[in-house]
Amino acid sequence: MNARADVILIGGGIFGQFAALTLAEAGRQVVLIDRAALWGEASSVNAGSLGVQNKLLELVPYARWSWEMWSRMAELLGADVGVSRAGGFRIAMTDVEAERLRVSALAQRATGLDVRLLDRGDLRAETPWLSREVVAATFSPEDGYASPTLVGPALRAAVAGAGVRIVEHARIASVRRRDGIEVETDRGAFRSRTLGITAGAWSAQCAAMLGVTLPIALDVNMVAVTESAPPTIGAMTSHARGILTLKQVANRSCLIGGGWQGIGTLDDRRKEVDYDQLVHNLRLAVRVVPGLACLNILRSWAGYEGVTPDSLPYLGRLGDYPDVFVGACARGGFTLGPLFGRLLGELIATGKTSRPIDLFNPRRFEYVESAHD
Ligand SMILES: Cc1cc2nc3c(=O)[nH]c(=O)nc-3n(C[C@H](O)[C@H](O)[C@H](O)COP(=O)(O)OP(=O)(O)OC[C@H]3O[C@@H](n4cnc5c(N)ncnc54)[C@H](O)[C@@H]3O)c2cc1C
């Protein structure tokens, strides 16, 4: 196999596939290479929250713009992918956290987000399923969730249907810039005019093949799911300190997440649940929603998430190269992935984006590095 294309994308999660779709729709020939099956890492194992109010303030407008795509996802992908927008709560269990929520809601409202504060009295009246340990909350009708399990096959079908050449289980031996881009894999060599790195937590390893250092730390996040239950969690719920996410999905099972850390390293791609940590996650869940106490956990799992030093994603040109781009590492990247994938596709296709991306310039940490020279 020795193929030419306009664009090669490395990594077929939500970023890579939405970038591929956008490029194909703009008439570009795209090769999407993944070293495993598409949709096999963070994009498939995440908790499915499409939260807006739990995002960093800078990312709130982006989450809302991404929702413009999520709201039309059934139409965009030609399939129901379990999108629900019933709103969500962000809760506080101490007065300090309540103050944090108040300040955060004011700032979020200034960006246009519909969010309101609830005090103890409001909570007792409106959310009897929340425990009395919850002292305050914010509610935004703009939060929701979707099913990563349903999005995966629907997105793949749309990408393949748009004419993208999908190359899976391909180990990349080298990436070179020599009169264009050359990617050597154990499934053949591919050439193109431009390259997009969309390899999630592994994007630093891909950038290193081109001699560029991209700072990315690793989180190993965990999720647990209960048996199917009667109505238990009234609406999607997250914690003011980002240590808990809860939702009850269409099949009536409850998903419990919140960034408690599992065990794993990137190199061997082995990740495991750390049960000591998971127990803390579950105890907190029960303190917030007591109805969870009587449910059995059916399954728990871990997944990798790449984290940048400022927790803002990378989106833009890599290093000094005019023909190499990166889109990776969004906190809440399932929520933001459709938009950021599309913006990356626009950037590669036209050199411009329909939303501002300066904040996400992958070169923003170069100054810090050279300051140590
Ligand atoms: C457990 C967990 C729960 C989460 N919950 C939520 C949530 O509820 N809501 C939310 O918004 N976000 C959530 N996230 C974050 C979100 O899932 C990620 O930010 C997002 O899916 C990242 O998408 P991606 O396309 O950048 O990366 P990935 O989905 O990880 O895709 C990267 C792809 O690159 C491929 N790849 C890597 N290296 C190479 C290489 N050298 N050559 C070829 N291919 C390569 C991989 O095989 C993979 O297919 C969660 C994450 C985890 C792990």
Tab-separated table of C-alpha atoms and ligand atoms in Angstrom:
chain	number	residue	atom	x	y	z
A	1	MET	CA	0.000	0.000	0.000
A	2	ASN	CA	1.454	3.343	-1.015
A	3	ALA	CA	-1.123	6.101	-1.135
A	4	ARG	CA	-1.416	9.830	-1.650
A	5	ALA	CA	-3.968	12.153	-0.087
A	6	ASP	CA	-4.450	15.826	0.647
A	7	VAL	CA	-4.464	15.276	4.395
A	8	ILE	CA	-3.324	12.503	6.735
A	9	LEU	CA	-4.882	12.461	10.203
A	10	ILE	CA	-3.289	10.381	12.969
A	11	GLY	CA	-5.834	9.259	15.573
A	12	GLY	CA	-9.492	8.356	15.092
A	13	GLY	CA	-11.253	9.500	18.257
A	14	ILE	CA	-13.851	12.261	18.314
A	15	PHE	CA	-11.336	14.962	17.312
A	16	GLY	CA	-9.889	13.018	14.397
A	17	GLN	CA	-13.198	11.807	13.035
A	18	PHE	CA	-14.938	15.190	13.107
A	19	ALA	CA	-11.857	16.750	11.496
A	20	ALA	CA	-11.911	14.028	8.828
A	21	LEU	CA	-15.621	14.577	8.171
A	22	THR	CA	-15.165	18.340	7.827
A	23	LEU	CA	-12.203	17.931	5.462
A	24	ALA	CA	-14.021	15.374	3.322
A	25	GLU	CA	-17.052	17.651	3.115
A	26	ALA	CA	-14.689	20.418	1.931
A	27	GLY	CA	-13.600	18.146	-0.905
A	28	ARG	CA	-10.256	17.003	0.533
A	29	GLN	CA	-8.945	13.472	0.172
A	30	VAL	CA	-8.296	12.236	3.679
A	31	VAL	CA	-6.480	9.227	5.116
A	32	LEU	CA	-7.331	8.585	8.785
A	33	ILE	CA	-4.764	6.326	10.449
A	34	ASP	CA	-5.246	4.697	13.840
A	35	ARG	CA	-2.907	2.254	15.451
A	36	ALA	CA	-5.908	0.334	16.843
A	37	ALA	CA	-9.613	0.393	15.941
A	38	LEU	CA	-11.234	3.830	15.587
A	39	TRP	CA	-13.093	5.018	18.686
A	40	GLY	CA	-11.143	2.697	20.974
A	41	GLU	CA	-9.813	5.113	23.592
A	42	ALA	CA	-11.150	8.129	25.526
A	43	SER	CA	-13.936	8.846	23.036
A	44	SER	CA	-15.525	5.453	23.602
A	45	VAL	CA	-15.009	4.994	27.347
A	46	ASN	CA	-16.038	8.421	28.620
A	47	ALA	CA	-19.067	9.087	30.802
A	48	GLY	CA	-21.055	10.795	28.038
A	49	SER	CA	-21.631	14.099	29.879
A	50	LEU	CA	-22.208	17.061	27.598
A	51	GLY	CA	-21.760	19.549	30.412
A	52	VAL	CA	-21.492	23.284	29.825
A	53	GLN	CA	-21.472	24.715	33.357
A	54	ASN	CA	-18.661	22.391	34.532
A	55	LYS	CA	-16.226	23.710	31.900
A	56	LEU	CA	-13.419	26.200	32.490
A	57	LEU	CA	-14.851	29.673	31.943
A	58	GLU	CA	-12.862	30.152	28.706
A	59	LEU	CA	-14.408	26.968	27.328
A	60	VAL	CA	-18.048	27.729	28.177
A	61	PRO	CA	-18.734	29.474	24.818
A	62	TYR	CA	-17.054	26.573	23.006
A	63	ALA	CA	-19.193	24.026	24.843
A	64	ARG	CA	-22.289	26.003	23.816
A	65	TRP	CA	-21.115	26.145	20.188
A	66	SER	CA	-20.398	22.424	20.297
A	67	TRP	CA	-23.973	21.928	21.529
A	68	GLU	CA	-25.146	23.584	18.298
A	69	MET	CA	-23.738	20.430	16.677
A	70	TRP	CA	-24.884	18.002	19.393
A	71	SER	CA	-28.465	19.304	19.078
A	72	ARG	CA	-28.412	18.333	15.391
A	73	MET	CA	-26.320	15.188	15.798
A	74	ALA	CA	-29.073	12.777	14.734
A	75	GLU	CA	-29.398	14.743	11.504
A	76	LEU	CA	-25.605	15.177	11.045
A	77	LEU	CA	-24.877	11.469	11.522
A	78	GLY	CA	-28.164	10.044	10.295
A	79	ALA	CA	-28.701	8.099	13.529
A	80	ASP	CA	-30.034	8.536	17.046
A	81	VAL	CA	-26.994	8.799	19.330
A	82	GLY	CA	-28.866	9.246	22.601
A	83	VAL	CA	-28.550	13.019	22.914
A	84	SER	CA	-30.582	14.353	25.836
A	85	ARG	CA	-30.620	17.957	27.025
A	86	ALA	CA	-32.664	17.949	30.217
A	87	GLY	CA	-30.299	20.304	32.065
A	88	GLY	CA	-27.980	19.635	34.959
A	89	PHE	CA	-27.039	20.602	38.496
A	90	ARG	CA	-23.642	21.568	39.855
A	91	ILE	CA	-23.661	21.064	43.597
A	92	ALA	CA	-21.866	22.410	46.668
A	93	MET	CA	-21.462	20.570	49.988
A	94	THR	CA	-19.754	23.361	51.962
A	95	ASP	CA	-20.214	27.109	52.220
A	96	VAL	CA	-16.850	27.628	50.492
A	97	GLU	CA	-18.001	25.537	47.538
A	98	ALA	CA	-21.331	27.396	47.509
A	99	GLU	CA	-19.469	30.689	47.193
A	100	ARG	CA	-17.385	29.223	44.397
A	101	LEU	CA	-20.579	28.262	42.572
A	102	ARG	CA	-22.065	31.721	43.063
A	103	VAL	CA	-19.005	33.454	41.589
A	104	SER	CA	-18.754	30.925	38.787
A	105	ALA	CA	-22.458	31.295	37.875
A	106	LEU	CA	-22.128	35.090	37.676
A	107	ALA	CA	-19.152	34.800	35.317
A	108	GLN	CA	-20.882	32.113	33.248
A	109	ARG	CA	-24.038	34.196	32.970
A	110	ALA	CA	-21.927	37.041	31.587
A	111	THR	CA	-20.911	34.715	28.722
A	112	GLY	CA	-24.584	34.101	27.924
A	113	LEU	CA	-25.081	30.780	29.707
A	114	ASP	CA	-28.521	30.207	31.192
A	115	VAL	CA	-27.684	29.277	34.798
A	116	ARG	CA	-29.470	29.928	38.085
A	117	LEU	CA	-28.583	29.519	41.762
A	118	LEU	CA	-30.528	27.332	44.174
A	119	ASP	CA	-30.277	27.649	47.937
A	120	ARG	CA	-31.146	25.006	50.556
A	121	GLY	CA	-34.840	25.855	50.436
A	122	ASP	CA	-35.000	25.635	46.621
A	123	LEU	CA	-33.148	22.315	46.728
A	124	ARG	CA	-35.487	20.744	49.284
A	125	ALA	CA	-38.463	21.774	47.140
A	126	GLU	CA	-37.060	20.937	43.682
A	127	THR	CA	-34.574	18.091	44.160
A	128	PRO	CA	-35.749	15.680	46.875
A	129	TRP	CA	-33.401	13.044	45.376
A	130	LEU	CA	-30.350	15.086	46.488
A	131	SER	CA	-29.146	14.617	50.066
A	132	ARG	CA	-29.341	17.278	52.752
A	133	GLU	CA	-25.540	17.486	52.663
A	134	VAL	CA	-25.957	19.470	49.446
A	135	VAL	CA	-26.132	23.083	50.622
A	136	ALA	CA	-26.427	24.918	47.303
A	137	ALA	CA	-26.423	24.253	43.580
A	138	THR	CA	-26.598	25.875	40.208
A	139	PHE	CA	-28.875	24.600	37.466
A	140	SER	CA	-28.379	25.110	33.778
A	141	PRO	CA	-30.901	23.841	31.226
A	142	GLU	CA	-28.025	23.778	28.721
A	143	ASP	CA	-26.323	20.663	30.194
A	144	GLY	CA	-27.016	17.201	28.834
A	145	TYR	CA	-25.454	13.950	27.708
A	146	ALA	CA	-25.138	11.526	24.805
A	147	SER	CA	-24.153	7.896	24.414
A	148	PRO	CA	-20.511	7.344	23.370
A	149	THR	CA	-21.528	3.771	22.489
A	150	LEU	CA	-24.053	5.028	19.933
A	151	VAL	CA	-21.930	7.923	18.628
A	152	GLY	CA	-18.999	5.606	17.721
A	153	PRO	CA	-20.582	3.497	14.972
A	154	ALA	CA	-22.724	6.373	13.650
A	155	LEU	CA	-19.732	8.691	13.322
A	156	ARG	CA	-17.607	6.007	11.696
A	157	ALA	CA	-20.357	5.342	9.130
A	158	ALA	CA	-20.592	9.073	8.358
A	159	VAL	CA	-16.798	9.384	8.009
A	160	ALA	CA	-16.557	6.336	5.749
A	161	GLY	CA	-19.613	7.508	3.783
A	162	ALA	CA	-17.937	10.880	3.170
A	163	GLY	CA	-15.097	9.062	1.399
A	164	VAL	CA	-12.417	9.137	4.100
A	165	ARG	CA	-9.941	6.276	3.766
A	166	ILE	CA	-9.768	4.579	7.167
A	167	VAL	CA	-6.585	2.657	8.000
A	168	GLU	CA	-6.801	0.815	11.321
A	169	HIS	CA	-4.339	-1.302	13.302
A	170	ALA	CA	-1.439	0.497	11.615
A	171	ARG	CA	1.746	1.012	13.625
A	172	ILE	CA	3.445	4.231	12.595
A	173	ALA	CA	7.210	3.760	12.175
A	174	SER	CA	8.058	7.323	11.135
A	175	VAL	CA	6.590	10.688	10.208
A	176	ARG	CA	8.722	12.928	7.962
A	177	ARG	CA	8.393	16.283	6.264
A	178	ARG	CA	10.162	15.984	2.900
A	179	ASP	CA	8.491	17.761	0.030
A	180	GLY	CA	5.180	17.079	1.800
A	181	ILE	CA	4.354	14.619	4.555
A	182	GLU	CA	5.416	10.964	4.579
A	183	VAL	CA	3.995	8.550	7.103
A	184	GLU	CA	5.495	5.057	7.135
A	185	THR	CA	3.386	2.377	8.778
A	186	ASP	CA	3.407	-1.401	8.907
A	187	ARG	CA	0.369	-1.200	6.626
A	188	GLY	CA	2.124	0.842	3.969
A	189	ALA	CA	3.403	4.352	3.307
A	190	PHE	CA	1.138	7.369	2.957
A	191	ARG	CA	1.948	10.780	1.509
A	192	SER	CA	0.057	14.031	1.755
A	193	ARG	CA	0.372	17.797	1.648
A	194	THR	CA	-0.676	18.261	5.274
A	195	LEU	CA	-0.820	16.309	8.518
A	196	GLY	CA	-3.200	16.538	11.472
A	197	ILE	CA	-2.258	14.986	14.811
A	198	THR	CA	-5.429	13.954	16.664
A	199	ALA	CA	-3.963	11.206	18.828
A	200	GLY	CA	-5.437	12.303	22.173
A	201	ALA	CA	-3.104	11.635	25.089
A	202	TRP	CA	-0.521	10.246	22.631
A	203	SER	CA	-0.294	13.477	20.632
A	204	ALA	CA	2.971	14.361	22.391
A	205	GLN	CA	4.522	11.118	21.143
A	206	CYS	CA	3.406	11.922	17.581
A	207	ALA	CA	4.695	15.499	17.814
A	208	ALA	CA	8.034	14.141	19.073
A	209	MET	CA	8.406	12.227	15.787
A	210	LEU	CA	8.683	15.669	14.175
A	211	GLY	CA	11.031	16.994	16.839
A	212	VAL	CA	8.433	19.132	18.631
A	213	THR	CA	7.862	18.972	22.396
A	214	LEU	CA	4.186	19.222	23.287
A	215	PRO	CA	3.658	19.145	27.062
A	216	ILE	CA	0.918	16.619	27.888
A	217	ALA	CA	0.334	14.998	31.281
A	218	LEU	CA	-1.764	11.888	31.771
A	219	ASP	CA	-4.990	11.367	33.693
A	220	VAL	CA	-6.425	7.856	34.061
A	221	ASN	CA	-10.105	8.551	34.673
A	222	MET	CA	-12.596	5.999	35.940
A	223	VAL	CA	-16.326	5.460	35.431
A	224	ALA	CA	-18.685	3.007	37.170
A	225	VAL	CA	-22.168	1.957	36.087
A	226	THR	CA	-24.991	0.521	38.204
A	227	GLU	CA	-27.721	-1.920	37.401
A	228	SER	CA	-30.887	-0.538	35.864
A	229	ALA	CA	-32.817	1.316	38.588
A	230	PRO	CA	-36.050	3.173	39.271
A	231	PRO	CA	-35.738	6.972	38.930
A	232	THR	CA	-32.789	7.811	41.226
A	233	ILE	CA	-30.862	10.773	39.779
A	234	GLY	CA	-33.279	13.532	38.805
A	235	ALA	CA	-30.884	15.258	36.385
A	236	MET	CA	-27.251	15.207	35.431
A	237	THR	CA	-25.214	16.338	38.431
A	238	SER	CA	-21.617	17.452	38.861
A	239	HIS	CA	-19.670	18.666	41.885
A	240	ALA	CA	-18.373	22.230	42.325
A	241	ARG	CA	-14.860	20.825	42.776
A	242	GLY	CA	-15.038	18.583	39.717
A	243	ILE	CA	-14.825	15.381	41.775
A	244	LEU	CA	-18.162	13.806	40.851
A	245	THR	CA	-20.425	13.377	37.850
A	246	LEU	CA	-23.736	11.523	38.031
A	247	LYS	CA	-26.410	10.748	35.519
A	248	GLN	CA	-29.146	8.201	34.908
A	249	VAL	CA	-29.266	7.273	31.245
A	250	ALA	CA	-31.976	5.943	28.923
A	251	ASN	CA	-31.572	2.282	29.982
A	252	ARG	CA	-32.045	3.537	33.579
A	253	SER	CA	-28.571	2.602	34.808
A	254	CYS	CA	-26.659	5.268	36.736
A	255	LEU	CA	-23.200	6.404	35.622
A	256	ILE	CA	-20.764	7.573	38.276
A	257	GLY	CA	-17.578	9.422	37.334
A	258	GLY	CA	-15.616	12.412	38.493
A	259	GLY	CA	-11.964	12.106	37.636
A	260	TRP	CA	-10.872	9.795	40.463
A	261	GLN	CA	-7.638	8.293	39.215
A	262	GLY	CA	-7.030	4.737	38.039
A	263	ILE	CA	-3.684	3.164	37.241
A	264	GLY	CA	-1.904	3.102	33.892
A	265	THR	CA	0.873	4.331	31.657
A	266	LEU	CA	0.695	5.432	28.036
A	267	ASP	CA	3.475	3.245	26.689
A	268	ASP	CA	1.928	-0.162	27.340
A	269	ARG	CA	-1.663	1.210	26.993
A	270	ARG	CA	-2.699	-0.832	30.055
A	271	LYS	CA	-5.098	0.935	32.334
A	272	GLU	CA	-6.832	-0.422	35.391
A	273	VAL	CA	-9.402	0.642	37.926
A	274	ASP	CA	-7.882	1.550	41.293
A	275	TYR	CA	-10.557	0.140	43.600
A	276	ASP	CA	-9.354	2.130	46.624
A	277	GLN	CA	-9.923	5.329	44.672
A	278	LEU	CA	-13.171	4.081	43.152
A	279	VAL	CA	-14.591	3.433	46.628
A	280	HIS	CA	-14.037	7.127	47.490
A	281	ASN	CA	-15.818	8.086	44.264
A	282	LEU	CA	-18.772	5.796	45.108
A	283	ARG	CA	-19.012	6.970	48.722
A	284	LEU	CA	-19.171	10.562	47.582
A	285	ALA	CA	-21.852	9.619	45.046
A	286	VAL	CA	-23.985	8.074	47.804
A	287	ARG	CA	-23.479	11.119	50.041
A	288	VAL	CA	-24.874	13.281	47.236
A	289	VAL	CA	-27.640	10.943	45.989
A	290	PRO	CA	-28.583	8.555	48.836
A	291	GLY	CA	-30.807	6.512	46.488
A	292	LEU	CA	-27.652	5.086	44.907
A	293	ALA	CA	-26.757	3.211	48.126
A	294	CYS	CA	-28.945	0.203	47.375
A	295	LEU	CA	-27.803	-0.290	43.765
A	296	ASN	CA	-25.225	-2.809	42.558
A	297	ILE	CA	-22.272	-1.658	40.478
A	298	LEU	CA	-22.217	-3.789	37.337
A	299	ARG	CA	-19.008	-2.588	35.737
A	300	SER	CA	-16.226	-0.069	36.150
A	301	TRP	CA	-13.444	0.914	33.792
A	302	ALA	CA	-10.600	3.354	33.219
A	303	GLY	CA	-9.509	5.483	30.259
A	304	TYR	CA	-6.713	7.862	29.326
A	305	GLU	CA	-7.102	11.596	29.071
A	306	GLY	CA	-4.280	13.909	27.975
A	307	VAL	CA	-3.966	17.113	29.990
A	308	THR	CA	-2.161	20.305	28.983
A	309	PRO	CA	-0.426	22.535	31.585
A	310	ASP	CA	-3.319	25.046	31.552
A	311	SER	CA	-6.076	22.471	30.885
A	312	LEU	CA	-6.984	24.218	27.625
A	313	PRO	CA	-6.822	22.138	24.454
A	314	TYR	CA	-4.215	22.291	21.715
A	315	LEU	CA	-5.601	23.451	18.399
A	316	GLY	CA	-3.441	24.989	15.707
A	317	ARG	CA	-0.177	24.618	13.848
A	318	LEU	CA	2.517	22.470	15.404
A	319	GLY	CA	5.825	24.261	15.981
A	320	ASP	CA	7.036	26.286	12.992
A	321	TYR	CA	5.570	23.895	10.460
A	322	PRO	CA	3.052	25.394	8.022
A	323	ASP	CA	1.728	21.955	7.078
A	324	VAL	CA	1.402	20.141	10.445
A	325	PHE	CA	-1.548	20.722	12.773
A	326	VAL	CA	-2.670	19.347	16.099
A	327	GLY	CA	-6.056	19.076	17.806
A	328	ALA	CA	-5.994	17.341	21.181
A	329	CYS	CA	-6.452	17.322	24.937
A	330	ALA	CA	-9.669	19.171	25.652
A	331	ARG	CA	-10.897	18.831	29.236
A	332	GLY	CA	-14.414	17.569	28.573
A	333	GLY	CA	-13.379	16.561	25.087
A	334	PHE	CA	-16.493	14.489	24.403
A	335	THR	CA	-18.582	17.653	24.815
A	336	LEU	CA	-16.148	19.785	22.844
A	337	GLY	CA	-14.918	17.205	20.319
A	338	PRO	CA	-17.401	17.839	17.483
A	339	LEU	CA	-16.626	21.567	17.492
A	340	PHE	CA	-12.855	21.234	17.933
A	341	GLY	CA	-12.676	18.508	15.279
A	342	ARG	CA	-14.603	20.717	12.907
A	343	LEU	CA	-12.413	23.756	13.682
A	344	LEU	CA	-9.299	21.688	13.025
A	345	GLY	CA	-10.766	20.536	9.708
A	346	GLU	CA	-11.585	24.129	8.754
A	347	LEU	CA	-8.075	25.274	9.683
A	348	ILE	CA	-6.414	22.581	7.594
A	349	ALA	CA	-8.769	23.105	4.642
A	350	THR	CA	-8.819	26.902	4.524
A	351	GLY	CA	-6.266	28.319	6.989
A	352	LYS	CA	-9.189	29.935	8.880
A	353	THR	CA	-11.686	28.883	11.526
A	354	SER	CA	-15.283	29.908	12.136
A	355	ARG	CA	-14.514	30.406	15.877
A	356	PRO	CA	-11.453	31.990	17.502
A	357	ILE	CA	-8.657	29.562	18.370
A	358	ASP	CA	-5.794	31.815	19.533
A	359	LEU	CA	-6.204	30.622	23.139
A	360	PHE	CA	-5.383	27.098	22.065
A	361	ASN	CA	-2.172	27.751	20.128
A	362	PRO	CA	0.027	24.675	20.692
A	363	ARG	CA	3.063	26.971	20.813
A	364	ARG	CA	1.897	28.771	23.965
A	365	PHE	CA	4.303	26.876	26.228
A	366	GLU	CA	7.397	27.473	24.115
A	367	TYR	CA	8.221	30.632	26.064
A	368	VAL	CA	8.177	28.690	29.328
A	369	GLU	CA	10.517	26.072	27.869
A	370	SER	CA	13.025	28.585	26.475
A	371	ALA	CA	12.945	30.493	29.784
A	372	HIS	CA	14.722	27.496	31.326
A	373	ASP	CA	17.479	27.445	28.670
B	1	LIG	C1	-13.006	7.720	31.756
B	1	LIG	C2	-13.212	9.043	31.047
B	1	LIG	C3	-14.401	9.743	31.238
B	1	LIG	C4	-14.614	10.946	30.572
B	1	LIG	N1	-15.827	11.538	30.683
B	1	LIG	C5	-16.121	12.614	29.910
B	1	LIG	C6	-17.430	13.154	29.910
B	1	LIG	O1	-18.347	12.664	30.570
B	1	LIG	N2	-17.668	14.243	29.119
B	1	LIG	C7	-16.705	14.797	28.339
B	1	LIG	O2	-16.982	15.798	27.667
B	1	LIG	N3	-15.459	14.267	28.280
B	1	LIG	C8	-15.148	13.185	29.031
B	1	LIG	N4	-13.905	12.623	28.963
B	1	LIG	C9	-12.896	13.208	28.072
B	1	LIG	C10	-13.112	12.813	26.612
B	1	LIG	O3	-13.480	11.449	26.507
B	1	LIG	C11	-11.837	13.061	25.804
B	1	LIG	O4	-11.393	14.400	26.030
B	1	LIG	C12	-12.060	12.900	24.298
B	1	LIG	O5	-12.734	11.695	23.994
B	1	LIG	C13	-10.705	12.909	23.588
B	1	LIG	O6	-10.913	12.641	22.228
B	1	LIG	P1	-9.661	12.497	21.256
B	1	LIG	O7	-10.190	12.241	19.901
B	1	LIG	O8	-8.762	13.681	21.422
B	1	LIG	O9	-8.808	11.256	21.833
B	1	LIG	P2	-9.104	9.677	21.837
B	1	LIG	O10	-10.547	9.365	21.845
B	1	LIG	O11	-8.263	9.111	22.933
B	1	LIG	O12	-8.555	9.192	20.440
B	1	LIG	C14	-7.179	9.175	20.154
B	1	LIG	C15	-6.958	8.130	19.066
B	1	LIG	O13	-5.595	8.214	18.622
B	1	LIG	C16	-5.118	6.917	18.397
B	1	LIG	N5	-3.650	6.947	18.466
B	1	LIG	C17	-2.880	7.237	19.530
B	1	LIG	N6	-1.572	7.161	19.204
B	1	LIG	C18	-1.520	6.818	17.904
B	1	LIG	C19	-0.455	6.577	17.000
B	1	LIG	N7	0.832	6.681	17.367
B	1	LIG	N8	-0.758	6.224	15.734
B	1	LIG	C20	-2.057	6.113	15.339
B	1	LIG	N9	-3.109	6.324	16.159
B	1	LIG	C21	-2.845	6.682	17.420
B	1	LIG	C22	-5.763	6.086	19.508
B	1	LIG	O14	-5.752	4.699	19.172
B	1	LIG	C23	-7.159	6.697	19.564
B	1	LIG	O15	-8.071	6.029	18.700
B	1	LIG	C24	-13.625	11.454	29.680
B	1	LIG	C25	-12.422	10.769	29.508
B	1	LIG	C26	-12.217	9.561	30.165
B	1	LIG	C27	-10.938	8.810	29.909
